[in-house]
Amino acid sequence: MDIRAKEWNVNATLTTANSVDETMGGSRGDTGKRFNWFTTFVVPGTEDYVIIGISEKKITLFRASKQTQGPTIPFDDIKLDSFEALQQAKDKYGLKQGKDWATGYHFTLDSIEGEPILTVIGNDRDNRFTRISFNAKTGDIVSAIHKLPIGGGLLSKHTENEVLSKKGMAIMGVVAGNKQLVIWGDKKPTQFSTTKQPFIELSHNNGETWRELQVNGYVAHAWFDMKDRLYVATEKEIWAGITSKRGTKILSLESPIEKIDFSSNNQIAVTSKDKVYYTINQGKTWEQTIVPKPFNVLQISGNGDLVVLTDEGSILQHTKDQWKLITIPNRNDEPMDMKVINNRLFVTTQGGIWTRNLRQKGKENWRNIQVDEVLVRFIKKGEELFGSTHRDEAIYSINTRDEQKSKKVFDARDFIVWNVDIMKDTLWIATIPDYSWEDMPIK
């Protein structure tokens, strides 16, 4: 590496080095070594630099160019190697291999404030992203930080009173039945995963106490039908009538479920590996179809019609084995999201919310719902519809019955809102943590 750089220019000097993630097996950094690396050399006093990529000790990339130069690292200043740094990080901080992102141990070498800084990257004992940095010349530890969750949990809002429970958890969903409340998510989320300690819990007393339900794997979605039976979708399966003694499997797929929707009368549609599977009889039988264009939103009406929002912003409706285009009144308005409740379509655009009955034709069928802010995302819960503004800073309740002006029900402030539902006069808000670098104590 150094020899090849010197062949390029005799004055070439190292400025950065870092390991690169791969799936080639090996120790994944446990011996201080990785298969793949990138190094950068510069020629001091010029704009010349070269990036050298290495895989299994062989040069696989050599790219010279020009840019404004940064600080350099003389080889004689590097006294501490990656294996020694890793052993110290393990001994003093219990550093473990990364699993969700940057798998195994990783290493970076940079010049910071004139000093060569060698950093070891992995996970702490709670699987949180961690960086331990050393002065490569002296061997001293200069920084030990890990990313800790801030916020997260289940927020209940009743009139002006707000109560946060399940603090620090990633609550990925909340759904209210007639007399039951269900939440799901991860008890110990990390910045790169919310499936480490998945859970789903049920409450019969408005969230005062909770009982954990047994479901294989993490929960992707959950909902109640009109008889208050709980349905749960996991990675590849859908279960009906979930109780403490499990339920009945109504769908099992070979590939993961990517998108899912269910109407208030429990017509169900899912996508998996470019196919749409749908049922209009509570999962007794399933039909299949293929959408003619790539899409990002899937909906199913109370009559069993499929509706999709394509990647290019078109709305397509599937009825009697045919796909037809639905156009909104203002052709210059691009749909940002859409939902179907019973047989009524709702579309949010920069110009407001548009709604129409799917079984009626003509431009005169469209109605407009007033809203004080642009809503970029819809959240559908049975016959209730919510909308969120940019970055989920505010949540609105949208009147789906008489199309009156929508009402703001929550200012997110410091919360990252993931899901909402309402039970009687209490608004339930599922939030997930943000993450911040914090100093970590010696083990």
Short mmCIF file of C-alpha atoms in Angstrom, two decimals:
data_model
loop_
_atom_site.label_atom_id
_atom_site.label_comp_id
_atom_site.label_asym_id
_atom_site.label_seq_id
_atom_site.Cartn_x
_atom_site.Cartn_y
_atom_site.Cartn_z
CA MET A 1 0.00 0.00 0.00
CA ASP A 2 2.69 2.50 1.08
CA ILE A 3 5.02 1.22 -1.65
CA ARG A 4 2.34 1.63 -4.32
CA ALA A 5 1.66 5.18 -3.11
CA LYS A 6 5.38 6.01 -3.22
CA GLU A 7 5.55 4.63 -6.76
CA TRP A 8 2.79 7.06 -7.66
CA ASN A 9 4.62 9.95 -5.98
CA VAL A 10 7.74 9.69 -3.84
CA ASN A 11 6.33 12.35 -1.46
CA ALA A 12 2.98 10.58 -0.94
CA THR A 13 1.91 10.72 2.74
CA LEU A 14 -0.93 8.92 4.49
CA THR A 15 -3.92 11.03 5.52
CA THR A 16 -6.75 8.53 6.32
CA ALA A 17 -7.40 4.78 6.54
CA ASN A 18 -10.58 2.88 7.31
CA SER A 19 -11.87 -0.69 7.17
CA VAL A 20 -14.87 -1.47 4.98
CA ASP A 21 -17.83 -3.74 5.72
CA GLU A 22 -18.10 -7.01 3.79
CA THR A 23 -19.62 -10.49 3.98
CA MET A 24 -16.47 -12.53 3.44
CA GLY A 25 -16.42 -14.24 6.84
CA GLY A 26 -13.10 -14.36 8.67
CA SER A 27 -12.63 -12.86 12.13
CA ARG A 28 -14.50 -9.65 11.18
CA GLY A 29 -11.88 -7.57 12.92
CA ASP A 30 -11.49 -9.70 16.07
CA THR A 31 -7.74 -9.95 15.40
CA GLY A 32 -7.49 -6.30 14.42
CA LYS A 33 -7.57 -7.23 10.74
CA ARG A 34 -10.23 -6.84 8.04
CA PHE A 35 -10.40 -8.05 4.45
CA ASN A 36 -11.28 -4.68 2.92
CA TRP A 37 -9.73 -1.24 3.50
CA PHE A 38 -9.60 2.20 1.92
CA THR A 39 -6.57 4.44 2.38
CA THR A 40 -5.93 7.97 1.16
CA PHE A 41 -2.52 9.49 0.40
CA VAL A 42 -1.73 13.09 -0.46
CA VAL A 43 1.27 14.96 -1.77
CA PRO A 44 1.94 17.75 0.78
CA GLY A 45 1.88 21.24 -0.70
CA THR A 46 -0.20 20.17 -3.71
CA GLU A 47 -3.78 19.19 -4.48
CA ASP A 48 -2.76 15.69 -5.57
CA TYR A 49 -4.27 12.73 -3.74
CA VAL A 50 -4.93 9.07 -4.38
CA ILE A 51 -7.44 6.58 -2.93
CA ILE A 52 -6.21 3.00 -2.68
CA GLY A 53 -8.69 0.18 -2.06
CA ILE A 54 -7.43 -3.12 -0.68
CA SER A 55 -9.14 -6.51 -0.52
CA GLU A 56 -7.35 -9.50 1.00
CA LYS A 57 -4.00 -7.68 0.81
CA LYS A 58 -4.42 -6.97 -2.91
CA ILE A 59 -4.95 -3.52 -4.41
CA THR A 60 -8.40 -3.42 -6.03
CA LEU A 61 -8.77 0.35 -6.51
CA PHE A 62 -6.25 3.05 -7.42
CA ARG A 63 -7.85 6.40 -8.15
CA ALA A 64 -5.82 9.63 -8.35
CA SER A 65 -7.43 13.06 -8.39
CA LYS A 66 -7.14 16.57 -6.98
CA GLN A 67 -8.76 18.27 -4.00
CA THR A 68 -7.97 20.61 -1.12
CA GLN A 69 -5.62 18.79 1.19
CA GLY A 70 -6.19 17.84 4.84
CA PRO A 71 -3.65 16.98 7.56
CA THR A 72 -1.24 14.08 7.09
CA ILE A 73 -0.07 11.21 9.33
CA PRO A 74 3.67 10.35 9.25
CA PHE A 75 4.14 6.57 9.51
CA ASP A 76 6.64 7.03 12.32
CA ASP A 77 3.84 8.53 14.49
CA ILE A 78 1.81 5.29 14.42
CA LYS A 79 2.98 3.34 17.48
CA LEU A 80 -0.35 1.63 18.34
CA ASP A 81 -1.78 -0.98 15.99
CA SER A 82 -5.42 -1.97 15.55
CA PHE A 83 -5.09 -5.26 17.50
CA GLU A 84 -3.64 -3.54 20.58
CA ALA A 85 -6.32 -0.83 20.45
CA LEU A 86 -9.05 -3.48 20.17
CA GLN A 87 -7.77 -5.37 23.21
CA GLN A 88 -7.84 -2.20 25.31
CA ALA A 89 -11.36 -1.38 24.11
CA LYS A 90 -12.51 -4.88 25.08
CA ASP A 91 -10.78 -4.84 28.47
CA LYS A 92 -11.81 -1.36 29.59
CA TYR A 93 -15.21 -0.92 27.93
CA GLY A 94 -16.45 -4.43 27.13
CA LEU A 95 -16.59 -3.59 23.42
CA LYS A 96 -18.43 -6.22 21.35
CA GLN A 97 -18.70 -6.83 17.63
CA GLY A 98 -21.25 -4.81 15.69
CA LYS A 99 -24.19 -6.77 14.26
CA ASP A 100 -26.71 -4.49 12.53
CA TRP A 101 -24.43 -2.02 10.79
CA ALA A 102 -20.63 -2.12 10.44
CA THR A 103 -20.61 -5.82 11.32
CA GLY A 104 -17.78 -7.04 13.51
CA TYR A 105 -15.10 -4.58 14.61
CA HIS A 106 -14.06 -1.68 12.40
CA PHE A 107 -11.13 0.71 12.47
CA THR A 108 -10.40 4.24 11.28
CA LEU A 109 -7.20 6.26 11.32
CA ASP A 110 -7.35 10.06 11.00
CA SER A 111 -5.31 13.12 11.89
CA ILE A 112 -7.29 15.22 14.38
CA GLU A 113 -5.83 18.46 15.71
CA GLY A 114 -2.38 17.30 14.61
CA GLU A 115 -2.55 13.93 16.38
CA PRO A 116 -2.96 10.47 14.79
CA ILE A 117 -6.27 9.10 16.11
CA LEU A 118 -7.05 5.38 15.81
CA THR A 119 -10.71 4.55 16.44
CA VAL A 120 -12.22 1.14 17.10
CA ILE A 121 -15.92 0.80 16.26
CA GLY A 122 -18.29 -1.83 17.64
CA ASN A 123 -21.16 -2.24 20.13
CA ASP A 124 -21.38 -1.79 23.89
CA ARG A 125 -22.86 -4.40 26.22
CA ASP A 126 -26.39 -3.26 25.28
CA ASN A 127 -25.62 -3.51 21.54
CA ARG A 128 -25.46 0.25 21.10
CA PHE A 129 -23.17 1.82 18.52
CA THR A 130 -19.80 2.61 20.16
CA ARG A 131 -16.54 4.38 19.22
CA ILE A 132 -13.31 4.10 21.29
CA SER A 133 -10.54 6.43 20.08
CA PHE A 134 -6.83 6.29 20.89
CA ASN A 135 -3.85 8.52 20.27
CA ALA A 136 -1.88 6.19 17.97
CA LYS A 137 1.39 7.86 18.98
CA THR A 138 1.02 7.64 22.79
CA GLY A 139 -1.55 4.84 23.15
CA ASP A 140 -3.76 7.01 25.39
CA ILE A 141 -7.56 6.75 25.19
CA VAL A 142 -8.84 10.13 24.03
CA SER A 143 -12.56 9.37 23.67
CA ALA A 144 -15.08 6.65 24.53
CA ILE A 145 -18.62 7.34 23.37
CA HIS A 146 -21.76 5.37 22.55
CA LYS A 147 -25.12 6.32 21.06
CA LEU A 148 -27.86 6.24 23.68
CA PRO A 149 -31.61 6.46 23.06
CA ILE A 150 -33.33 9.74 23.90
CA GLY A 151 -37.07 9.63 24.32
CA GLY A 152 -39.26 6.90 22.94
CA GLY A 153 -42.26 5.29 24.60
CA LEU A 154 -46.05 5.31 24.67
CA LEU A 155 -47.69 8.69 25.18
CA SER A 156 -51.32 9.01 26.22
CA LYS A 157 -53.05 12.39 25.83
CA HIS A 158 -56.32 13.04 27.62
CA THR A 159 -57.59 16.65 27.37
CA GLU A 160 -54.44 18.60 28.35
CA ASN A 161 -52.91 15.79 30.42
CA GLU A 162 -50.02 13.80 28.84
CA VAL A 163 -48.49 10.67 30.37
CA LEU A 164 -45.42 8.89 28.96
CA SER A 165 -44.97 5.18 29.70
CA LYS A 166 -42.73 2.45 28.30
CA LYS A 167 -39.91 5.02 28.36
CA GLY A 168 -36.90 4.33 26.16
CA MET A 169 -38.70 1.70 24.08
CA ALA A 170 -39.36 1.92 20.37
CA ILE A 171 -43.15 1.72 20.16
CA MET A 172 -43.70 0.87 16.50
CA GLY A 173 -47.47 0.63 16.64
CA VAL A 174 -50.58 1.15 18.73
CA VAL A 175 -54.11 0.01 17.95
CA ALA A 176 -57.34 0.45 19.90
CA GLY A 177 -60.26 -1.94 19.80
CA ASN A 178 -63.63 -1.51 21.45
CA LYS A 179 -62.31 -2.33 24.92
CA GLN A 180 -58.73 -3.40 24.25
CA LEU A 181 -55.47 -1.64 23.50
CA VAL A 182 -52.41 -3.23 21.87
CA ILE A 183 -48.88 -1.93 21.41
CA TRP A 184 -45.83 -3.48 19.77
CA GLY A 185 -42.21 -2.62 19.13
CA ASP A 186 -38.77 -3.21 20.67
CA LYS A 187 -37.87 -3.10 24.36
CA LYS A 188 -34.16 -2.48 23.71
CA PRO A 189 -33.88 -0.62 20.40
CA THR A 190 -30.60 0.50 18.90
CA GLN A 191 -29.92 3.14 16.29
CA PHE A 192 -29.83 0.49 13.57
CA SER A 193 -32.40 -2.05 14.76
CA THR A 194 -35.85 -2.18 16.33
CA THR A 195 -36.07 -5.98 16.30
CA LYS A 196 -33.63 -6.91 19.09
CA GLN A 197 -36.20 -7.56 21.83
CA PRO A 198 -39.54 -7.45 20.00
CA PHE A 199 -42.75 -7.51 21.99
CA ILE A 200 -46.51 -7.14 21.68
CA GLU A 201 -48.66 -6.35 24.71
CA LEU A 202 -52.39 -6.05 25.36
CA SER A 203 -54.28 -3.97 27.92
CA HIS A 204 -57.90 -4.39 29.04
CA ASN A 205 -57.90 -1.35 31.33
CA ASN A 206 -56.88 1.61 29.16
CA GLY A 207 -53.14 1.07 29.58
CA GLU A 208 -53.03 0.74 33.36
CA THR A 209 -51.64 -2.80 33.14
CA TRP A 210 -50.28 -4.82 30.24
CA ARG A 211 -50.05 -8.51 29.36
CA GLU A 212 -47.46 -9.75 26.88
CA LEU A 213 -48.70 -11.89 23.98
CA GLN A 214 -46.66 -14.70 22.46
CA VAL A 215 -45.89 -14.16 18.80
CA ASN A 216 -43.01 -15.67 16.84
CA GLY A 217 -40.65 -12.92 15.70
CA TYR A 218 -41.26 -9.20 15.51
CA VAL A 219 -44.67 -7.70 14.79
CA ALA A 220 -45.04 -5.66 11.61
CA HIS A 221 -48.73 -4.73 12.00
CA ALA A 222 -51.69 -5.46 14.25
CA TRP A 223 -55.38 -4.57 14.12
CA PHE A 224 -58.82 -5.45 15.48
CA ASP A 225 -61.77 -6.52 13.39
CA MET A 226 -65.32 -5.34 14.14
CA LYS A 227 -65.77 -8.21 16.62
CA ASP A 228 -62.65 -7.07 18.53
CA ARG A 229 -60.61 -10.05 17.37
CA LEU A 230 -56.91 -9.26 17.17
CA TYR A 231 -54.99 -9.85 13.93
CA VAL A 232 -51.18 -9.80 13.84
CA ALA A 233 -48.82 -9.72 10.86
CA THR A 234 -45.25 -10.90 11.42
CA GLU A 235 -42.46 -11.02 8.86
CA LYS A 236 -44.08 -13.68 6.64
CA GLU A 237 -47.35 -14.63 8.36
CA ILE A 238 -50.75 -13.28 9.36
CA TRP A 239 -52.52 -14.64 12.45
CA ALA A 240 -56.17 -14.15 13.43
CA GLY A 241 -57.75 -14.24 16.87
CA ILE A 242 -54.50 -13.73 18.77
CA THR A 243 -54.83 -14.39 22.52
CA SER A 244 -52.45 -15.55 25.25
CA LYS A 245 -52.80 -19.00 23.62
CA ARG A 246 -51.84 -17.83 20.13
CA GLY A 247 -54.34 -17.79 17.27
CA THR A 248 -55.07 -19.15 13.80
CA LYS A 249 -52.63 -18.71 10.94
CA ILE A 250 -54.46 -17.41 7.86
CA LEU A 251 -51.49 -16.63 5.59
CA SER A 252 -47.93 -17.89 5.28
CA LEU A 253 -45.58 -16.65 2.55
CA GLU A 254 -42.09 -17.69 1.47
CA SER A 255 -40.90 -14.08 1.16
CA PRO A 256 -41.35 -11.21 3.65
CA ILE A 257 -44.52 -9.13 3.68
CA GLU A 258 -43.58 -5.70 2.35
CA LYS A 259 -46.86 -3.73 2.52
CA ILE A 260 -50.17 -4.49 4.17
CA ASP A 261 -53.64 -2.95 4.43
CA PHE A 262 -56.99 -3.97 5.89
CA SER A 263 -60.41 -2.40 5.59
CA SER A 264 -62.77 -1.71 8.49
CA ASN A 265 -64.75 -4.84 7.50
CA ASN A 266 -61.43 -6.75 7.38
CA GLN A 267 -60.69 -7.22 3.71
CA ILE A 268 -56.91 -7.76 3.72
CA ALA A 269 -54.20 -7.12 1.12
CA VAL A 270 -50.43 -7.63 1.29
CA THR A 271 -47.51 -7.41 -1.10
CA SER A 272 -44.64 -9.85 -1.20
CA LYS A 273 -42.00 -10.25 -3.90
CA ASP A 274 -43.83 -8.20 -6.58
CA LYS A 275 -47.21 -9.90 -6.00
CA VAL A 276 -50.35 -8.68 -4.25
CA TYR A 277 -52.27 -11.23 -2.17
CA TYR A 278 -55.78 -10.25 -1.06
CA THR A 279 -58.79 -11.79 0.64
CA ILE A 280 -62.42 -10.71 0.93
CA ASN A 281 -63.51 -13.52 3.26
CA GLN A 282 -61.37 -13.05 6.38
CA GLY A 283 -58.47 -15.09 5.04
CA LYS A 284 -60.34 -18.26 4.10
CA THR A 285 -59.14 -17.91 0.51
CA TRP A 286 -56.59 -15.60 -1.12
CA GLU A 287 -56.37 -14.17 -4.62
CA GLN A 288 -53.24 -12.92 -6.40
CA THR A 289 -52.55 -10.12 -8.83
CA ILE A 290 -49.64 -8.07 -10.14
CA VAL A 291 -49.61 -4.26 -10.25
CA PRO A 292 -48.52 -2.96 -13.68
CA LYS A 293 -46.27 -0.24 -12.22
CA PRO A 294 -43.95 0.04 -9.18
CA PHE A 295 -45.88 1.45 -6.22
CA ASN A 296 -45.30 2.61 -2.64
CA VAL A 297 -48.82 2.58 -1.13
CA LEU A 298 -51.32 -0.32 -1.14
CA GLN A 299 -54.94 -0.06 0.01
CA ILE A 300 -58.04 -2.24 -0.06
CA SER A 301 -61.61 -0.94 0.06
CA GLY A 302 -64.61 -2.32 1.93
CA ASN A 303 -65.77 -3.81 -1.38
CA GLY A 304 -62.43 -5.53 -1.94
CA ASP A 305 -61.10 -3.11 -4.58
CA LEU A 306 -57.32 -2.65 -4.57
CA VAL A 307 -55.93 0.87 -4.86
CA VAL A 308 -52.24 1.75 -5.24
CA LEU A 309 -50.19 4.94 -5.37
CA THR A 310 -47.39 4.38 -7.89
CA ASP A 311 -43.82 5.62 -7.55
CA GLU A 312 -44.53 8.18 -10.27
CA GLY A 313 -47.55 9.59 -8.40
CA SER A 314 -50.42 7.89 -10.25
CA ILE A 315 -53.43 6.32 -8.48
CA LEU A 316 -54.60 2.97 -9.87
CA GLN A 317 -57.75 1.07 -8.89
CA HIS A 318 -58.17 -2.68 -9.41
CA THR A 319 -61.76 -3.77 -10.01
CA LYS A 320 -62.94 -6.93 -11.76
CA ASP A 321 -59.36 -7.90 -12.70
CA GLN A 322 -58.71 -4.58 -14.41
CA TRP A 323 -56.52 -1.62 -13.38
CA LYS A 324 -57.82 1.85 -14.14
CA LEU A 325 -56.35 5.31 -13.55
CA ILE A 326 -57.92 7.72 -11.04
CA THR A 327 -57.12 11.40 -11.61
CA ILE A 328 -57.52 14.08 -8.97
CA PRO A 329 -59.19 17.41 -9.87
CA ASN A 330 -55.96 19.41 -10.07
CA ARG A 331 -53.62 17.52 -12.36
CA ASN A 332 -50.69 19.64 -11.13
CA ASP A 333 -51.25 18.39 -7.57
CA GLU A 334 -48.96 15.43 -6.91
CA PRO A 335 -50.26 12.92 -4.34
CA MET A 336 -47.95 12.47 -1.34
CA ASP A 337 -49.98 9.77 0.36
CA MET A 338 -53.41 8.17 0.11
CA LYS A 339 -55.71 5.97 2.16
CA VAL A 340 -59.04 4.21 1.59
CA ILE A 341 -61.62 4.07 4.37
CA ASN A 342 -64.60 1.85 3.61
CA ASN A 343 -65.08 2.83 -0.05
CA ARG A 344 -63.87 6.41 0.15
CA LEU A 345 -60.49 7.51 -1.17
CA PHE A 346 -58.44 10.22 0.59
CA VAL A 347 -55.45 11.85 -1.10
CA THR A 348 -53.14 14.43 0.46
CA THR A 349 -51.32 16.91 -1.78
CA GLN A 350 -49.60 20.28 -1.50
CA GLY A 351 -52.97 21.76 -2.44
CA GLY A 352 -54.84 20.04 0.37
CA ILE A 353 -56.79 16.82 0.94
CA TRP A 354 -59.04 15.44 -1.80
CA THR A 355 -61.65 12.74 -1.25
CA ARG A 356 -64.17 10.83 -3.35
CA ASN A 357 -66.28 7.69 -3.37
CA LEU A 358 -64.51 4.92 -5.30
CA ARG A 359 -67.77 3.63 -6.75
CA GLN A 360 -68.86 7.00 -8.16
CA LYS A 361 -67.39 8.62 -11.26
CA GLY A 362 -66.99 12.20 -12.44
CA LYS A 363 -65.06 15.24 -11.27
CA GLU A 364 -68.07 16.52 -9.37
CA ASN A 365 -67.66 13.55 -6.99
CA TRP A 366 -64.45 15.01 -5.54
CA ARG A 367 -64.57 17.03 -2.31
CA ASN A 368 -61.91 19.09 -0.56
CA ILE A 369 -61.10 18.92 3.17
CA GLN A 370 -59.68 22.06 4.73
CA VAL A 371 -56.42 21.77 6.66
CA ASP A 372 -54.19 24.48 8.15
CA GLU A 373 -50.94 22.73 7.20
CA VAL A 374 -49.75 20.42 4.44
CA LEU A 375 -50.06 16.79 5.53
CA VAL A 376 -47.38 14.51 4.07
CA ARG A 377 -48.43 11.21 5.66
CA PHE A 378 -51.68 9.51 6.57
CA ILE A 379 -52.24 7.06 9.45
CA LYS A 380 -55.40 4.96 9.10
CA LYS A 381 -57.00 3.19 12.05
CA GLY A 382 -60.27 1.49 11.20
CA GLU A 383 -62.63 4.31 10.25
CA GLU A 384 -60.38 6.94 11.84
CA LEU A 385 -57.86 8.91 9.76
CA PHE A 386 -54.92 10.97 11.00
CA GLY A 387 -52.44 13.08 9.08
CA SER A 388 -48.95 14.24 9.98
CA THR A 389 -47.06 17.30 8.82
CA HIS A 390 -43.45 17.49 7.65
CA ARG A 391 -41.18 15.52 10.01
CA ASP A 392 -44.29 14.52 11.97
CA GLU A 393 -44.18 17.82 13.85
CA ALA A 394 -47.98 17.88 14.23
CA ILE A 395 -50.78 15.32 14.06
CA TYR A 396 -54.24 16.15 12.71
CA SER A 397 -57.49 14.24 13.03
CA ILE A 398 -59.31 14.19 9.69
CA ASN A 399 -63.08 14.08 9.68
CA THR A 400 -63.93 11.28 7.23
CA ARG A 401 -67.70 11.49 7.59
CA ASP A 402 -68.80 15.03 6.77
CA GLU A 403 -65.49 16.37 5.40
CA GLN A 404 -65.35 19.35 7.72
CA LYS A 405 -62.08 21.07 8.52
CA SER A 406 -59.44 18.81 10.07
CA LYS A 407 -58.34 19.39 13.66
CA LYS A 408 -54.84 19.45 15.15
CA VAL A 409 -54.71 16.95 18.03
CA PHE A 410 -51.01 16.82 18.91
CA ASP A 411 -47.86 18.96 18.66
CA ALA A 412 -44.96 16.50 18.50
CA ARG A 413 -42.30 18.87 19.91
CA ASP A 414 -39.42 16.58 20.99
CA PHE A 415 -41.17 13.31 20.10
CA ILE A 416 -40.57 11.13 17.03
CA VAL A 417 -44.12 9.98 16.28
CA TRP A 418 -44.49 6.58 14.59
CA ASN A 419 -48.15 5.70 15.03
CA VAL A 420 -51.36 6.93 16.69
CA ASP A 421 -54.84 5.73 17.58
CA ILE A 422 -57.72 6.94 19.72
CA MET A 423 -59.83 5.15 22.31
CA LYS A 424 -62.85 7.07 23.60
CA ASP A 425 -61.37 10.45 24.60
CA THR A 426 -57.71 9.39 24.92
CA LEU A 427 -55.21 9.80 22.10
CA TRP A 428 -52.48 7.14 22.13
CA ILE A 429 -49.19 8.07 20.46
CA ALA A 430 -46.44 5.56 19.65
CA THR A 431 -42.99 7.17 19.63
CA ILE A 432 -39.46 5.91 18.99
CA PRO A 433 -36.17 7.18 20.45
CA ASP A 434 -33.70 9.53 18.88
CA TYR A 435 -30.01 8.83 19.55
CA SER A 436 -27.16 10.96 20.86
CA TRP A 437 -23.44 10.40 21.45
CA GLU A 438 -22.69 10.18 25.17
CA ASP A 439 -19.51 9.46 27.14
CA MET A 440 -19.39 5.89 28.41
CA PRO A 441 -17.93 4.70 31.74
CA ILE A 442 -15.07 2.25 32.07
CA LYS A 443 -16.33 -1.29 32.69
#
